[in-house]
Short mmCIF file of C-alpha atoms and ligand atoms in Angstrom, two decimals:
data_model
loop_
_atom_site.label_atom_id
_atom_site.label_comp_id
_atom_site.label_asym_id
_atom_site.label_seq_id
_atom_site.Cartn_x
_atom_site.Cartn_y
_atom_site.Cartn_z
CA MET A 1 81.09 119.78 173.05
CA GLU A 2 79.51 117.95 170.13
CA SER A 3 76.53 115.62 170.10
CA LYS A 4 76.55 112.37 168.11
CA VAL A 5 72.89 112.82 167.27
CA LEU A 6 73.58 116.37 166.07
CA GLU A 7 76.41 115.02 163.91
CA VAL A 8 73.92 112.72 162.15
CA ILE A 9 71.38 115.55 161.91
CA ARG A 10 74.02 117.62 160.11
CA LYS A 11 74.97 114.71 157.87
CA ARG A 12 71.42 113.86 156.70
CA ARG A 13 70.39 115.33 153.36
CA SER A 14 67.42 114.86 151.08
CA ILE A 15 68.75 112.45 148.46
CA ARG A 16 67.29 112.58 144.97
CA ALA A 17 69.60 110.13 143.15
CA TYR A 18 70.10 106.50 144.18
CA ARG A 19 72.24 103.49 143.34
CA PRO A 20 70.21 100.37 142.52
CA ASP A 21 72.06 98.18 145.09
CA PRO A 22 69.64 96.27 147.35
CA ILE A 23 69.40 97.10 151.04
CA PRO A 24 70.32 94.24 153.37
CA ASP A 25 67.35 93.27 155.57
CA GLU A 26 69.48 93.90 158.62
CA LEU A 27 69.78 97.60 157.74
CA LEU A 28 66.13 97.80 156.80
CA SER A 29 65.12 96.37 160.17
CA ILE A 30 67.28 98.93 162.00
CA VAL A 31 65.69 101.94 160.27
CA LEU A 32 62.19 100.54 160.86
CA GLU A 33 63.06 99.92 164.51
CA ALA A 34 64.00 103.61 164.84
CA ALA A 35 60.53 104.55 163.59
CA ARG A 36 58.79 101.99 165.79
CA LEU A 37 60.40 103.41 168.94
CA ALA A 38 59.38 107.02 168.27
CA PRO A 39 57.29 108.93 170.81
CA SER A 40 53.63 109.60 170.03
CA ALA A 41 50.72 111.41 171.68
CA ARG A 42 49.34 109.24 174.50
CA ASN A 43 51.65 106.55 173.12
CA ASP A 44 49.04 105.87 170.44
CA GLN A 45 51.67 104.65 167.95
CA PRO A 46 49.16 105.21 165.14
CA TRP A 47 51.61 104.24 162.40
CA HIS A 48 51.98 101.51 159.86
CA PHE A 49 54.98 101.40 157.54
CA ILE A 50 54.66 99.83 154.11
CA VAL A 51 57.96 98.70 152.64
CA VAL A 52 57.64 98.69 148.86
CA LYS A 53 60.24 96.59 147.06
CA ASP A 54 58.31 95.44 143.99
CA LYS A 55 59.60 97.31 140.92
CA SER A 56 56.24 97.74 139.19
CA ILE A 57 54.66 99.11 142.37
CA ARG A 58 57.61 101.48 142.84
CA GLU A 59 57.15 102.70 139.28
CA ALA A 60 53.42 103.22 139.85
CA MET A 61 54.34 105.29 142.92
CA VAL A 62 56.27 107.75 140.71
CA GLU A 63 53.04 108.91 139.09
CA ALA A 64 51.35 109.08 142.49
CA CYS A 65 54.28 111.25 143.63
CA ARG A 66 53.67 113.80 140.90
CA GLY A 67 56.26 112.35 138.53
CA GLN A 68 59.23 112.52 140.94
CA SER A 69 61.11 109.74 139.14
CA PHE A 70 63.94 109.37 141.67
CA VAL A 71 61.38 107.84 144.04
CA ALA A 72 61.57 104.57 142.06
CA GLU A 73 65.36 104.72 141.59
CA ALA A 74 65.88 103.50 145.13
CA PRO A 75 65.39 99.76 145.75
CA VAL A 76 62.87 100.48 148.51
CA ILE A 77 60.11 103.01 149.13
CA ILE A 78 58.75 103.38 152.64
CA VAL A 79 55.27 104.75 153.08
CA GLY A 80 54.41 105.96 156.57
CA CYS A 81 50.67 105.63 157.14
CA ALA A 82 48.38 106.66 159.98
CA ASP A 83 45.69 104.25 161.13
CA LEU A 84 42.76 106.47 162.07
CA ARG A 85 41.23 103.68 164.17
CA ILE A 86 44.23 104.05 166.51
CA ALA A 87 44.97 107.77 166.06
CA ARG A 88 42.59 109.28 168.57
CA SER A 89 44.70 111.97 170.24
CA HIS A 90 44.55 115.71 169.74
CA ILE A 91 47.01 118.46 170.44
CA GLY A 92 45.56 121.35 172.45
CA GLY A 93 42.20 119.62 172.18
CA PHE A 94 41.66 120.59 168.55
CA MET A 95 44.51 119.45 166.27
CA ASP A 96 44.96 115.84 165.14
CA SER A 97 48.22 114.50 166.55
CA TYR A 98 48.75 111.74 163.99
CA PRO A 99 50.60 113.87 161.39
CA VAL A 100 52.98 114.93 164.18
CA ASP A 101 53.38 111.34 165.42
CA LEU A 102 54.13 110.15 161.89
CA ALA A 103 56.56 113.03 161.29
CA ILE A 104 58.54 112.16 164.40
CA ALA A 105 58.67 108.47 163.47
CA PHE A 106 59.73 109.30 159.93
CA ASP A 107 62.41 111.68 161.17
CA HIS A 108 63.77 108.94 163.46
CA LEU A 109 63.84 106.63 160.46
CA MET A 110 65.59 109.15 158.23
CA LEU A 111 68.24 110.00 160.81
CA VAL A 112 69.13 106.38 161.50
CA ALA A 113 69.19 105.74 157.74
CA ALA A 114 71.68 108.62 157.36
CA GLU A 115 73.81 107.19 160.17
CA LEU A 116 73.92 103.86 158.30
CA GLY A 117 74.93 105.54 155.03
CA LEU A 118 71.47 105.24 153.45
CA GLY A 119 69.68 108.07 151.69
CA THR A 120 66.09 109.23 152.12
CA CYS A 121 63.95 112.13 150.93
CA TRP A 122 60.66 113.03 152.52
CA ILE A 123 58.07 113.11 149.74
CA GLY A 124 55.08 115.25 150.63
CA ALA A 125 53.93 115.96 147.09
CA PHE A 126 51.75 112.94 146.38
CA ASN A 127 48.21 112.15 145.40
CA GLU A 128 46.63 110.51 148.41
CA ASN A 129 43.95 108.64 146.47
CA LYS A 130 46.46 107.22 144.01
CA VAL A 131 48.75 106.07 146.82
CA LYS A 132 45.79 104.47 148.62
CA GLU A 133 44.75 102.66 145.48
CA ILE A 134 48.26 101.38 144.61
CA LEU A 135 48.97 100.15 148.14
CA ARG A 136 45.42 98.89 148.78
CA LEU A 137 45.06 100.97 151.92
CA PRO A 138 41.76 100.66 153.74
CA LYS A 139 39.68 103.86 154.08
CA CYS A 140 40.81 104.40 157.67
CA VAL A 141 44.54 104.29 156.79
CA ARG A 142 46.07 107.50 155.38
CA PRO A 143 49.52 107.90 153.85
CA VAL A 144 51.34 110.75 155.64
CA GLY A 145 54.95 110.48 154.51
CA ILE A 146 56.77 108.70 151.71
CA THR A 147 60.49 108.23 151.28
CA PRO A 148 62.73 106.35 148.92
CA LEU A 149 65.42 104.40 150.79
CA GLY A 150 68.68 103.41 149.17
CA PHE A 151 72.37 104.03 148.82
CA PRO A 152 72.93 107.64 147.69
CA ALA A 153 74.31 108.42 144.23
CA GLU A 154 74.87 112.08 145.16
CA SER A 155 76.10 114.05 148.14
CA PRO A 156 74.35 117.43 148.14
CA GLN A 157 75.29 120.39 150.30
CA MET A 158 73.00 121.47 153.10
CA PRO A 159 70.45 123.99 151.78
CA PRO A 160 70.64 127.23 153.80
CA ARG A 161 68.98 127.31 157.20
CA ARG A 162 67.59 130.34 159.01
CA SER A 163 69.86 131.48 161.82
CA LEU A 164 69.29 130.55 165.46
CA ASP A 165 68.64 134.25 166.23
CA GLU A 166 65.89 134.29 163.65
CA VAL A 167 64.07 131.24 164.96
CA THR A 168 64.32 131.66 168.75
CA SER A 169 63.17 134.08 171.49
CA LEU A 170 63.77 134.36 175.22
CA ASN A 171 60.72 134.29 177.49
CA PHE A 172 58.39 136.00 175.06
CA TYR A 173 58.02 136.39 171.34
CA SER A 174 60.76 138.29 169.53
CA ASN A 175 62.85 139.00 172.65
CA PRO A 176 66.36 137.96 171.52
CA LEU A 177 67.86 134.82 173.04
CA LYS A 178 71.56 135.56 173.48
CA LEU A 179 73.38 132.33 174.19
CA LYS A 180 77.05 132.50 175.13
CA THR A 181 77.88 129.18 173.49
CA SER A 182 75.22 128.78 170.83
CA ASP A 183 76.01 126.77 167.75
CA ARG A 184 75.40 129.14 164.85
CA ARG A 185 76.68 127.00 161.97
C1 FMN B 201 56.84 117.66 154.75
C2 FMN B 201 57.93 117.61 153.71
C3 FMN B 201 57.58 117.41 152.38
C4 FMN B 201 58.59 117.33 151.41
N1 FMN B 201 58.23 117.00 150.12
C5 FMN B 201 59.20 116.84 149.20
C6 FMN B 201 58.88 116.38 147.89
O1 FMN B 201 57.74 116.09 147.56
N2 FMN B 201 59.89 116.24 147.01
C7 FMN B 201 61.20 116.52 147.33
O2 FMN B 201 62.07 116.35 146.46
N3 FMN B 201 61.54 116.94 148.56
C8 FMN B 201 60.59 117.09 149.51
N4 FMN B 201 60.92 117.45 150.79
C9 FMN B 201 62.34 117.67 151.14
C10 FMN B 201 62.66 119.14 151.37
O3 FMN B 201 62.68 119.81 150.14
C11 FMN B 201 64.04 119.22 152.09
O4 FMN B 201 63.95 118.61 153.34
C12 FMN B 201 64.52 120.67 152.28
O5 FMN B 201 64.75 121.29 151.04
C13 FMN B 201 65.81 120.73 153.09
O6 FMN B 201 66.82 119.93 152.51
P1 FMN B 201 67.52 118.76 153.33
O7 FMN B 201 66.47 117.73 153.62
O8 FMN B 201 68.62 118.21 152.45
O9 FMN B 201 68.08 119.35 154.59
C14 FMN B 201 59.95 117.52 151.77
C15 FMN B 201 60.28 117.73 153.11
C16 FMN B 201 59.29 117.75 154.06
C17 FMN B 201 59.69 117.91 155.52
#
């Protein structure tokens, strides 16, 4: 048995080379819809997505992303931000949930983009203050994730993943989970 979602999960890669072709608004709206519908703690939905199309702003974002020049190669950059006025939930009573909420939304976005033949690459190496300045974010809005979005100009292999045995346990920590039909690809 195969899952269609798993198929897309396998297909998605971090793309670091893009064609300049514009993205039709219809596709853009589908990937943003995937993010909008993501689950979040207490259904806070603390996100705001900035779609950067302007070339000079995209180029300024390269410096803010520690010189990762492929970021501006794509016709669009999406910046996933958390609005701290909305993000009030905590996980386990101590950990902010907004980075998790944003990560889920961004993952939704990246998977649907991959399904539509669009490339993305989560950019975590950025200077928060520079991004805030370029995008004119208010104090209470923090950038959490950045991704270029465009048609891929490369098709990289999947980097190695740790095995299922290595990353799972049964009932308690480090007790092997032996599945009869596990997918160990
Ligand atoms: C939180 C996070 C931050 C990342 N930051 C960067 C980054 O700044 N630059 C980059 O090229 N890739 C970045 N990546 C992409 C990872 O390198 C990539 O997901 C990983 O190597 C696995 O490759 P894959 O996405 O093709 O499966 C980041 C990924 C995550 C989840």
